[in-house]
Coordinates of C-alpha atoms in Angstrom, one line a residue:
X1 CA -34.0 -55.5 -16.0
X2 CA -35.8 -52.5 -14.5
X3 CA -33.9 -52.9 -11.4
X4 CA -30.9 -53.1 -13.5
X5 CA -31.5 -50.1 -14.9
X6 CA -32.8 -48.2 -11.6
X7 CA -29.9 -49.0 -10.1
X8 CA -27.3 -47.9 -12.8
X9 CA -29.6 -44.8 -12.5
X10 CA -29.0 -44.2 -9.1
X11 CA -24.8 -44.8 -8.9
X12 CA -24.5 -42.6 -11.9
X13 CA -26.5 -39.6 -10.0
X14 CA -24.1 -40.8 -7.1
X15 CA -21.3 -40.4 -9.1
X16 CA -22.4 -37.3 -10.9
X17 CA -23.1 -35.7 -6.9
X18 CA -20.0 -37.0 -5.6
X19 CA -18.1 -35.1 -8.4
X20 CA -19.6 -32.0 -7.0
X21 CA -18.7 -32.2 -3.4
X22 CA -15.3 -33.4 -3.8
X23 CA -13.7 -31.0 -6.3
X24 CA -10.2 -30.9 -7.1
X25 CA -8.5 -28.4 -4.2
X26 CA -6.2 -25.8 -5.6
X27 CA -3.9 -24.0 -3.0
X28 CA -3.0 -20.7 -4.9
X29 CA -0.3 -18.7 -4.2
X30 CA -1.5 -15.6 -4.4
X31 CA 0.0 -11.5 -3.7
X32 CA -1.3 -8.4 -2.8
X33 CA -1.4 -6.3 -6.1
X34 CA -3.9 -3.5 -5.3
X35 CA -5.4 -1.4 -2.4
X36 CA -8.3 0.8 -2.3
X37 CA -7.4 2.6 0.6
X38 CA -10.4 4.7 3.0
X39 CA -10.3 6.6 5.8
X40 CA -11.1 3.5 8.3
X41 CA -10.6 0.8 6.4
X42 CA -9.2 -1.1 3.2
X43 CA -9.8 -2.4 0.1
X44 CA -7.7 -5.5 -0.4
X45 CA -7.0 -7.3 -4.4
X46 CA -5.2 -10.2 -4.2
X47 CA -4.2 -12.2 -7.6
X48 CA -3.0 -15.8 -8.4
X49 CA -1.9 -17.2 -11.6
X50 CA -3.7 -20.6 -12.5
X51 CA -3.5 -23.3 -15.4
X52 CA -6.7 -24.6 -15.0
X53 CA -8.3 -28.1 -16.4
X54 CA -11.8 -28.5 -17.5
X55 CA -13.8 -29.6 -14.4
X56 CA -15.2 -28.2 -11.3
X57 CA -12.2 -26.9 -9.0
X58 CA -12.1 -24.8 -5.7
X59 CA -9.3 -22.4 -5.0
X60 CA -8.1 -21.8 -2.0
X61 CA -6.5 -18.5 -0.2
X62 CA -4.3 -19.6 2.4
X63 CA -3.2 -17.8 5.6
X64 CA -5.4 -14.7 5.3
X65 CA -4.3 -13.3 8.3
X66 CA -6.9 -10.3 8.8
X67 CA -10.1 -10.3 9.6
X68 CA -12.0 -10.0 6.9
X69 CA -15.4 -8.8 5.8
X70 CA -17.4 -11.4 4.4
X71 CA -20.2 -9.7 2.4
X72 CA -17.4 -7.9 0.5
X73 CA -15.7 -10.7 -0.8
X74 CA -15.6 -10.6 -5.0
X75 CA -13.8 -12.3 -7.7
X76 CA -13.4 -12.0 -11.4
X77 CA -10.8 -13.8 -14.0
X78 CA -9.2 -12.9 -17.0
X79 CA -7.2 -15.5 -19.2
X80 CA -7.8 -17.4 -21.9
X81 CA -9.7 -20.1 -20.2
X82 CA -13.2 -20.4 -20.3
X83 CA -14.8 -20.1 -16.4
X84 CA -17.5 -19.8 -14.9
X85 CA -17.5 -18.7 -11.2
X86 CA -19.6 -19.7 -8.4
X87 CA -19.0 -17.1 -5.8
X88 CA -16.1 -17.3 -2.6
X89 CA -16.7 -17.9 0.8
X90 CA -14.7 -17.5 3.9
X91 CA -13.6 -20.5 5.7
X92 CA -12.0 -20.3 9.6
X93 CA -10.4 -23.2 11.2
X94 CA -9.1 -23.3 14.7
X95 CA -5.5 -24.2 15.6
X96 CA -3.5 -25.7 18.3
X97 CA -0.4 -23.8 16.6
X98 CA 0.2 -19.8 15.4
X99 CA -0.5 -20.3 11.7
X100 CA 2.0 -16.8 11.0
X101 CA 5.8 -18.2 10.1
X102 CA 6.4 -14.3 11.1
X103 CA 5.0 -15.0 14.6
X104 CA 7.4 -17.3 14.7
X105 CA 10.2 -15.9 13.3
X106 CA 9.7 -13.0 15.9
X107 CA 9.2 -15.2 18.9
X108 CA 12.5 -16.8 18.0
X109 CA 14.4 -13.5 17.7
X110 CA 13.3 -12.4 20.8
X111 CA 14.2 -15.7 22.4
X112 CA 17.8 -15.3 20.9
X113 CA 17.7 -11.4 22.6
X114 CA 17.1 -12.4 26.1
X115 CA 19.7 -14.5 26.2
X116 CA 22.1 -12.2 25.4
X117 CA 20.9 -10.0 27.7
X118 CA 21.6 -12.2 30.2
X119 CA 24.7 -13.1 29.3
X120 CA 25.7 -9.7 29.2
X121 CA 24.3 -9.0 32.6
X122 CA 26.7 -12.0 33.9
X123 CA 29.0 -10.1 32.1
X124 CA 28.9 -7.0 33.7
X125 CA 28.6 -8.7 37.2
X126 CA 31.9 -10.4 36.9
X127 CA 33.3 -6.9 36.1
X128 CA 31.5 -5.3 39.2
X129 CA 33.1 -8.1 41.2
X130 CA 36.1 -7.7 39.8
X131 CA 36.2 -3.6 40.5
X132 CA 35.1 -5.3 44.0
X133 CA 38.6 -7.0 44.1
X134 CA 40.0 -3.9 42.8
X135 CA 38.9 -1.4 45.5
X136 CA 39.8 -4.1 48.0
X137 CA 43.5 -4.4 47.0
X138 CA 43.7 -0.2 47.3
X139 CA 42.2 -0.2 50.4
X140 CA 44.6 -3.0 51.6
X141 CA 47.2 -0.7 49.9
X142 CA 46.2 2.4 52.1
X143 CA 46.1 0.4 55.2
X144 CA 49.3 -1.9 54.9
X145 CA 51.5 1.0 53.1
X146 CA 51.8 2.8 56.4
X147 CA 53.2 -0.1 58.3
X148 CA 55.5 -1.0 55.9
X149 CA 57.3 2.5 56.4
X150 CA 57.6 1.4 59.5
X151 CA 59.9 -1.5 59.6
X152 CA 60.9 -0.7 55.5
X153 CA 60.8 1.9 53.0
X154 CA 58.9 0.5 49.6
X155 CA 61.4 0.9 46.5
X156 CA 60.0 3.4 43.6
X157 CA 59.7 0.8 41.2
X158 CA 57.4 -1.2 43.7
X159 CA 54.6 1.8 44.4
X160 CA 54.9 2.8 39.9
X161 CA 54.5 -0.4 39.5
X162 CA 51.3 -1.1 41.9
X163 CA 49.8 2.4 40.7
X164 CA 50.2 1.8 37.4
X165 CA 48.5 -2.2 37.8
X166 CA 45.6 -0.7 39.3
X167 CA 45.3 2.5 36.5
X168 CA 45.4 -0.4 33.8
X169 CA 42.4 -2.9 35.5
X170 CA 40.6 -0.1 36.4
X171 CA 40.3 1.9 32.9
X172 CA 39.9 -1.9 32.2
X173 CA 37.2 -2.5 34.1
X174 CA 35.0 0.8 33.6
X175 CA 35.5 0.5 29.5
X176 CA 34.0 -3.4 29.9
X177 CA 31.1 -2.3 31.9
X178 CA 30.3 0.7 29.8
X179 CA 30.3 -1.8 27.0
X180 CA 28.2 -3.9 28.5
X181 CA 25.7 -0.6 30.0
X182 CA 25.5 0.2 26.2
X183 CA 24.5 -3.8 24.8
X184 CA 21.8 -4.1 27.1
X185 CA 19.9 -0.9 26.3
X186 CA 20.4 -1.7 22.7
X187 CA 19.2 -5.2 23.4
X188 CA 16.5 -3.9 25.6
X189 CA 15.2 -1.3 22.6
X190 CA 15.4 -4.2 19.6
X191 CA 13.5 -6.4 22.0
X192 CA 10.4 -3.5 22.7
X193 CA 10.8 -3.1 18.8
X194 CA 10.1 -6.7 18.2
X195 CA 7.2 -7.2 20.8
X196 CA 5.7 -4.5 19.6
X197 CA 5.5 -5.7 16.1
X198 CA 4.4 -9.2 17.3
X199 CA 1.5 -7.6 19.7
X200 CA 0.2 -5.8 16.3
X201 CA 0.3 -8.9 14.7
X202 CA -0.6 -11.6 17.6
X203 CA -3.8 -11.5 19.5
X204 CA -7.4 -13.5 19.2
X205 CA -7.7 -13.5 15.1
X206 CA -4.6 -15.3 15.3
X207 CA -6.1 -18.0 17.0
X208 CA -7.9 -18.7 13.8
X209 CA -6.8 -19.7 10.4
X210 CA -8.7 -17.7 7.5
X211 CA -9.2 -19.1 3.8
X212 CA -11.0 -17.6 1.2
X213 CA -12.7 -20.4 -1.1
X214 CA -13.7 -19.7 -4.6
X215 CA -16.1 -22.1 -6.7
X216 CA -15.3 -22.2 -10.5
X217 CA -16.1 -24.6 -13.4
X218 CA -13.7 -25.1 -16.0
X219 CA -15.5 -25.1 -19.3
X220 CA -12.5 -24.7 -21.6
X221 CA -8.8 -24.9 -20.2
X222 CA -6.1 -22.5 -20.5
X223 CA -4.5 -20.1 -17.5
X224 CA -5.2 -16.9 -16.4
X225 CA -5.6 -14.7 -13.2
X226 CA -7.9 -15.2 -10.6
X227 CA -8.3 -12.0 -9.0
X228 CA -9.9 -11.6 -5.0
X229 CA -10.7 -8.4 -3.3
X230 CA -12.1 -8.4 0.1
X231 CA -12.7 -5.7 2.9
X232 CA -10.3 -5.6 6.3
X233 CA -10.1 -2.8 9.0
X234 CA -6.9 -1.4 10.1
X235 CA -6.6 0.9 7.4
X236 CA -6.5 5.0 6.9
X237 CA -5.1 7.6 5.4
X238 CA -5.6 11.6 5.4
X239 CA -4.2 14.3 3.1
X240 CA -1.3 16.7 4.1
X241 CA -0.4 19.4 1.8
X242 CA 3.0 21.7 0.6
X243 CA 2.3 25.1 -0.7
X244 CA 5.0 27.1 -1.9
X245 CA 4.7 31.1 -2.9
X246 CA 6.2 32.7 -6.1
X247 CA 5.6 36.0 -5.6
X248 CA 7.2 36.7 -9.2
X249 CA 5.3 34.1 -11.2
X250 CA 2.0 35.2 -8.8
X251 CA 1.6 31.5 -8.6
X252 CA 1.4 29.0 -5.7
X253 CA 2.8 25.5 -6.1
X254 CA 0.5 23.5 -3.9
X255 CA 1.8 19.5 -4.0
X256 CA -0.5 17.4 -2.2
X257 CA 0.3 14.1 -0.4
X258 CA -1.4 11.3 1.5
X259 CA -0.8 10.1 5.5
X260 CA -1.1 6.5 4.6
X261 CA -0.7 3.8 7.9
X262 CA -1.8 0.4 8.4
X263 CA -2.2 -2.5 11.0
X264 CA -3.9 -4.7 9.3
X265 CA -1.5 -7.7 9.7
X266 CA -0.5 -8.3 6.0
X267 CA 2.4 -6.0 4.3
X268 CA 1.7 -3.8 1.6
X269 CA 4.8 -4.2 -1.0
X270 CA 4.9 -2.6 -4.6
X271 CA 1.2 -2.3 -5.0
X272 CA -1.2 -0.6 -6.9
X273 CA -2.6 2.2 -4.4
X274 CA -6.0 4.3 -4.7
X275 CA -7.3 6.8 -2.1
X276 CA -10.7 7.2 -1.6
X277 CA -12.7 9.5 0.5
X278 CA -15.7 6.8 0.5
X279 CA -16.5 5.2 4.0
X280 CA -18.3 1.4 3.5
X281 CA -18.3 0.8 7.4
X282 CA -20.9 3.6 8.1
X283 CA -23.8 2.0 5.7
X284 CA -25.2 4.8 3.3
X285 CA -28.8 5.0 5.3
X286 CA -29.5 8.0 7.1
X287 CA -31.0 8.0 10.2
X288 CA -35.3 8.0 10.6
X289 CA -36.5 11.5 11.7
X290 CA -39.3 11.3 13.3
X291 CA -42.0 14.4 12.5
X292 CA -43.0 16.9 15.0
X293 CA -46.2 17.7 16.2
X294 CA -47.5 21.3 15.8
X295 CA -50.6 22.6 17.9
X296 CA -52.1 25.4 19.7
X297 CA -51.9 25.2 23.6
X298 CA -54.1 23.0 25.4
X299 CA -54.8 22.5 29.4
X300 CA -52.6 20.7 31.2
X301 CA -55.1 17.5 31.0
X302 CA -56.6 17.7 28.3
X303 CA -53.2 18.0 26.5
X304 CA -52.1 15.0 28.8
X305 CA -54.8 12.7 26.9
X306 CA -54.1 13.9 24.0
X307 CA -50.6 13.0 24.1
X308 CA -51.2 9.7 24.6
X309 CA -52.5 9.4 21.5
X310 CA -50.2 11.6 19.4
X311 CA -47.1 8.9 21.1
X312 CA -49.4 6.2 19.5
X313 CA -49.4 7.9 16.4
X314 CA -45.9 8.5 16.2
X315 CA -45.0 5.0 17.3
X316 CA -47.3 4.0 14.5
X317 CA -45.8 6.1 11.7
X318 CA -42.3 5.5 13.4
X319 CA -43.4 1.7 12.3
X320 CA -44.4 1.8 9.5
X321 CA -41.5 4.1 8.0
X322 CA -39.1 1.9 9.3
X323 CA -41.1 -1.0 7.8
X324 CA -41.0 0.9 4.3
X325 CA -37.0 1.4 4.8
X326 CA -36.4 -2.2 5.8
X327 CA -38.2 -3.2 2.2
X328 CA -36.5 -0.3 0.5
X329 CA -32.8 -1.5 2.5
X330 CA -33.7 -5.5 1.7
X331 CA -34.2 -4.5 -2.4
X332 CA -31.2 -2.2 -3.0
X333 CA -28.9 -4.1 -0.4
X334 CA -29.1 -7.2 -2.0
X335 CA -26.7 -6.4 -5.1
X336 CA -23.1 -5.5 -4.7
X337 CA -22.0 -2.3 -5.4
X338 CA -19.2 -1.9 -7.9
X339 CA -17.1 1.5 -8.3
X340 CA -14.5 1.9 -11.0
X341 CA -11.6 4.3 -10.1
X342 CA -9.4 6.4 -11.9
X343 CA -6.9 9.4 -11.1
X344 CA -8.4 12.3 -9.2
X345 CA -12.5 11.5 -10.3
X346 CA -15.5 12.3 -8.4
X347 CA -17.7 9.3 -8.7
X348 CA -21.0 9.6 -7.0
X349 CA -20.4 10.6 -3.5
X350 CA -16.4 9.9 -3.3
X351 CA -13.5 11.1 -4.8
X352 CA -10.7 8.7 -5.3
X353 CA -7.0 9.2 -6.0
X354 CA -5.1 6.8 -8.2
X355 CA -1.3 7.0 -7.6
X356 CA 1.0 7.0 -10.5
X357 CA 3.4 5.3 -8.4
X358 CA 3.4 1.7 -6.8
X359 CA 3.4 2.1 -2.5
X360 CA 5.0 -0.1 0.2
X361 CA 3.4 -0.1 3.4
X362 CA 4.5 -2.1 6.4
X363 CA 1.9 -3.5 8.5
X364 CA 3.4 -1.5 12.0
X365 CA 1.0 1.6 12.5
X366 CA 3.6 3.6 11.1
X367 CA 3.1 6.4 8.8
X368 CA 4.0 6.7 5.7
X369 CA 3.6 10.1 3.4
X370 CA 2.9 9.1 -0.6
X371 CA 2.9 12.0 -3.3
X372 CA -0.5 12.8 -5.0
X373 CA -0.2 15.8 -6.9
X374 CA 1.8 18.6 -7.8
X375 CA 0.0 21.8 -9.4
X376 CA 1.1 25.5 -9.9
X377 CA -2.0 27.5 -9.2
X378 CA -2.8 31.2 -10.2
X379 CA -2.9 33.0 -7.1
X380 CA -3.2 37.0 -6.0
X381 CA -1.4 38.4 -3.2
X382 CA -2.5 40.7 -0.7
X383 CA -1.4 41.7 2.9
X384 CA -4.1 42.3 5.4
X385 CA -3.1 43.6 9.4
X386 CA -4.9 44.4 12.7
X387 CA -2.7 46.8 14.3
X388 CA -4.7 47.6 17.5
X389 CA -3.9 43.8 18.1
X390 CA -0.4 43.8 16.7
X391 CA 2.2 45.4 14.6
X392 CA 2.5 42.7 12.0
X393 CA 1.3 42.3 8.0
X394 CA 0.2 39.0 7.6
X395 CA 0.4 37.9 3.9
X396 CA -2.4 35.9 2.3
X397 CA -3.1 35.0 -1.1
X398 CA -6.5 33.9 -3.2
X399 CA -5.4 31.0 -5.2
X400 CA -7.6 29.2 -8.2
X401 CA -7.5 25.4 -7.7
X402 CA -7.6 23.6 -11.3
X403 CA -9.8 23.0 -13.0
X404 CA -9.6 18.8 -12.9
X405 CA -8.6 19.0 -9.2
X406 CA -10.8 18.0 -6.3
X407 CA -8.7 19.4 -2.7
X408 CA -10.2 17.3 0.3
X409 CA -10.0 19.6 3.5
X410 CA -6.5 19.0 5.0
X411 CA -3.4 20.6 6.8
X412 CA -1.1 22.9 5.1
X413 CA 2.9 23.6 5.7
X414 CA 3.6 26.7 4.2
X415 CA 6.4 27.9 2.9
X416 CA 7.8 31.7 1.4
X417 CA 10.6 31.3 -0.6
X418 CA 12.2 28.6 0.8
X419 CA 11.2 29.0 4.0
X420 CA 9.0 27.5 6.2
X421 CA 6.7 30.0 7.8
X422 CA 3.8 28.0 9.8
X423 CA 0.9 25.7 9.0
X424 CA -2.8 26.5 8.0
X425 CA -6.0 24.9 6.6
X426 CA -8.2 24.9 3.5
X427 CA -11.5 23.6 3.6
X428 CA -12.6 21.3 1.1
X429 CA -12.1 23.4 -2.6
X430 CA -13.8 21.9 -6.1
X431 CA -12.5 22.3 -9.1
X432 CA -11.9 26.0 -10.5
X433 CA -12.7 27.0 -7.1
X434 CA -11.2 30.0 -5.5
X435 CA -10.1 29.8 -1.9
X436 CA -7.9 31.9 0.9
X437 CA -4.5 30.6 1.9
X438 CA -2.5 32.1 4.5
X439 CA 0.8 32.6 4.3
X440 CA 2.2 34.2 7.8
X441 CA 3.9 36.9 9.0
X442 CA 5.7 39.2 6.9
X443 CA 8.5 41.0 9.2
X444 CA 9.8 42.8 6.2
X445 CA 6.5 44.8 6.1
X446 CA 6.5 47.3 9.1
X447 CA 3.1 48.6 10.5
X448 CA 2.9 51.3 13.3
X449 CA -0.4 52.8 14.9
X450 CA -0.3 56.3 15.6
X451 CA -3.3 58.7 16.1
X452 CA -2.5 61.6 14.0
X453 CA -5.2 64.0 15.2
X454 CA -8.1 63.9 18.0
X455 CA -11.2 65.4 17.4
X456 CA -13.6 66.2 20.2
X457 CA -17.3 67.8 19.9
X458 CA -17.7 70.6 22.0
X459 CA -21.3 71.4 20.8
X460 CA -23.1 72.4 24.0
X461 CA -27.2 71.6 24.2
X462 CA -28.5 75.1 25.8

């Protein structure tokens, strides 16, 4: 009986551990919905809608194609199901064939373009053999003409009708081969177009398959969205700004907007976009000074021995201060840092840019300018010149940034009623901060340097 009972034991803690390991596998199908966007690197948020049943079950993100950060993978789900979550993991897998359908797709394209490029190089070699055959009747022409005068004079009819033959295949000839010049080189630029795209997106990561993994027990079913956000390089953007002069309102419409490029392998489309000025790739500990020695001059030997020591000192307290940031590293590193963003707010050491607007953002490098902001700031004008250097009044304003606007320090096109008059630069400006912005030349304001009277001292020292 107790070997009955030790044994049902045992299956049902089989059973029960079994269940664990081989959870129901839900492929999601998931999109890109929001990116948090730094200067050298990105944020990614993918969601997936679920209808989940009560039981352990593991999702599954498919055919991540970047390289992603591990440690910054996070979840979270809202719904009306009840769920507890277990954490995500990524999972790589080696493969015989590209796992990108786009690889594909590309590889195929360019396929399809070589051979017509080929075909329409066969093309235009029949037509330079036929402009061969061509030539060679005319110069047959020139040479047989003459001794046909000799013996016969050729009817009018006959030479129209020969001139006008060779006029026809000739125009012919040159149109078909022009046509054919004009199909390779556009074949030839769709081709670099296409390789260029599949070199950004082929190379050793897509050797690999990526899948990101996320543990959850179902506690109460229902649906809901399962949202994952994870860390990829690639990524950057940097502000640009417009500032246009009123000189009759004594205002200066400044409308800031974001460079914003990617490489990252995946397309950006419709998504929720934030800026940030935060950088998470160059780790927030600063670098250990070590502390300088102070003393009064010794003898060369004397001060030799006693630098011995002092480098033992300093390699002692270079120790043990990296020992203390080490301990001070392993308690604050060990929990994950979460930020909430919102439109234009300083939190903590980054300011962070919410756009009102949802982006698109092709994965090719190229860039791709988003509006941020538009504001019409209080500004005094004044001219200011140099005219020993040159004869011109250069106008330049102090503007008042707002009072809720943070300006990051950027490139500025300027422009002076309508017109655009040159670029400058504005440092970084905080909020209700005053700052100088130049506006260029003025030609309409005419300076001239002229001495108007010369004054010498004759005072002689008797």
């Amino acid at each position: 009986m107790k070997c009955k009972i030790m044994l049902w034991a045992v299956g049902w803690l089989f059973m029960s551990f079994t269940g664990i390991i081989y959870a129901s596998e839900i492929e999601a199908r998931s999109r890109i919905a929001k990116v948090t966007l730094y200067p050298d690197s990105a944020l990614v948020s993918r969601q997936a809608g679920l209808k989940l049943n009560p039981g352990r079950q593991r999702i599954v993100f498919a055919d991540i194609i970047p390289e992603v950060d591990e440690d910054s993978l996070r979840v979270s789900f809202q719904g009306n199901a009840q769920v507890k979550l277990f954490g995500a993991r990524l999972r790589k897998e080696f493969l015989r064939e590209d796992p990108s359908e786009r690889i594909k797709e590309l590889e195929s394209q360019i396929k399809e373009l070589e051979d017509q490029k080929k075909k329409t190089e066969y093309d235009k070699e029949i037509l330079n053999k036929e402009k061969q055959f061509l030539d060679s009747v005319r110069f047959f022409s020139e040479a047989q003409l003459p001794k046909d005068l000799v013996t016969k004079i050729p009817q009018p009819q006959e030479l129209e009708g020969l001139m006008k033959f060779l006029d026809a295949k000739w125009k012919e000839n040159y149109s078909g081969y022009i046509d054919c010049e004009f199909k390779v080189r556009e074949i030839v630029n769709k081709i670099d177009v296409l390789r260029r795209e599949l070199s950004q997106m082929s190379g050793p990561r897509q050797k690999l398959k990526r899948s990101i993994e996320v543990d959850l027990e179902v506690i109460k079913d229902g649906g809901g969205e399962l949202a994952l956000s994870y860390l990829v390089r690639g990524g950057s953007w940097q502000p640009v700004y417009e500032a246009r002069a009123d000189f009759e309102k004594s205002e200066v419409e400044l409308v800031s907007n974001a460079i914003v490029k990617q490489n990252t392998g995946e397309d950006w489309q419709d998504v929720e976009m934030i800026l940030s000025t935060a950088k998470p790739l160059a780790g927030g500990n600063m670098p250990y000074v070590s502390p300088w020695f102070i003393r009064p001059y010794q003898p060369p030997m004397q001060y030799a021995k006693e630098r011995k020591i002092s480098d033992m000192k300093v390699k002692m307290s270079a120790a043990w201060q990296s020992a203390a940031f080490d301990s001070e590293t392993d308690k604050d590193g060990a929990a994950r840092r979460t930020v909430s963003y919102s439109q234009a707010e300083e939190k903590g050491v980054a300011v962070t840019y919410t756009l009102n607007e949802k982006a698109s953002v092709k994965s090719d490098g190229s860039e791709h300018k988003l509006s941020v902001s538009s504001q019409a700031l209080a500004a005094r004008f004044e001219y200011s010149a140099y005219p020993r250097a040159i004869s011109s009044a250069y106008l330049g304003s102090k503007v008042v940034n707002a009072p809720d606007l943070q300006l990051l320090a950027g490139r500025v096109n300027v422009f002076l009623g309508g017109d655009f008059t040159g670029t400058a630069n504005i440092p970084g400006v905080g909020p209700a901060e005053e700052f100088d912005l130049y506006l260029g030349a003025d030609e309409n304001v005419k300076i001239k340097r002229e001495q108007i009277e010369r004054k010498v001292d004759e005072t002689l020292i008797g």
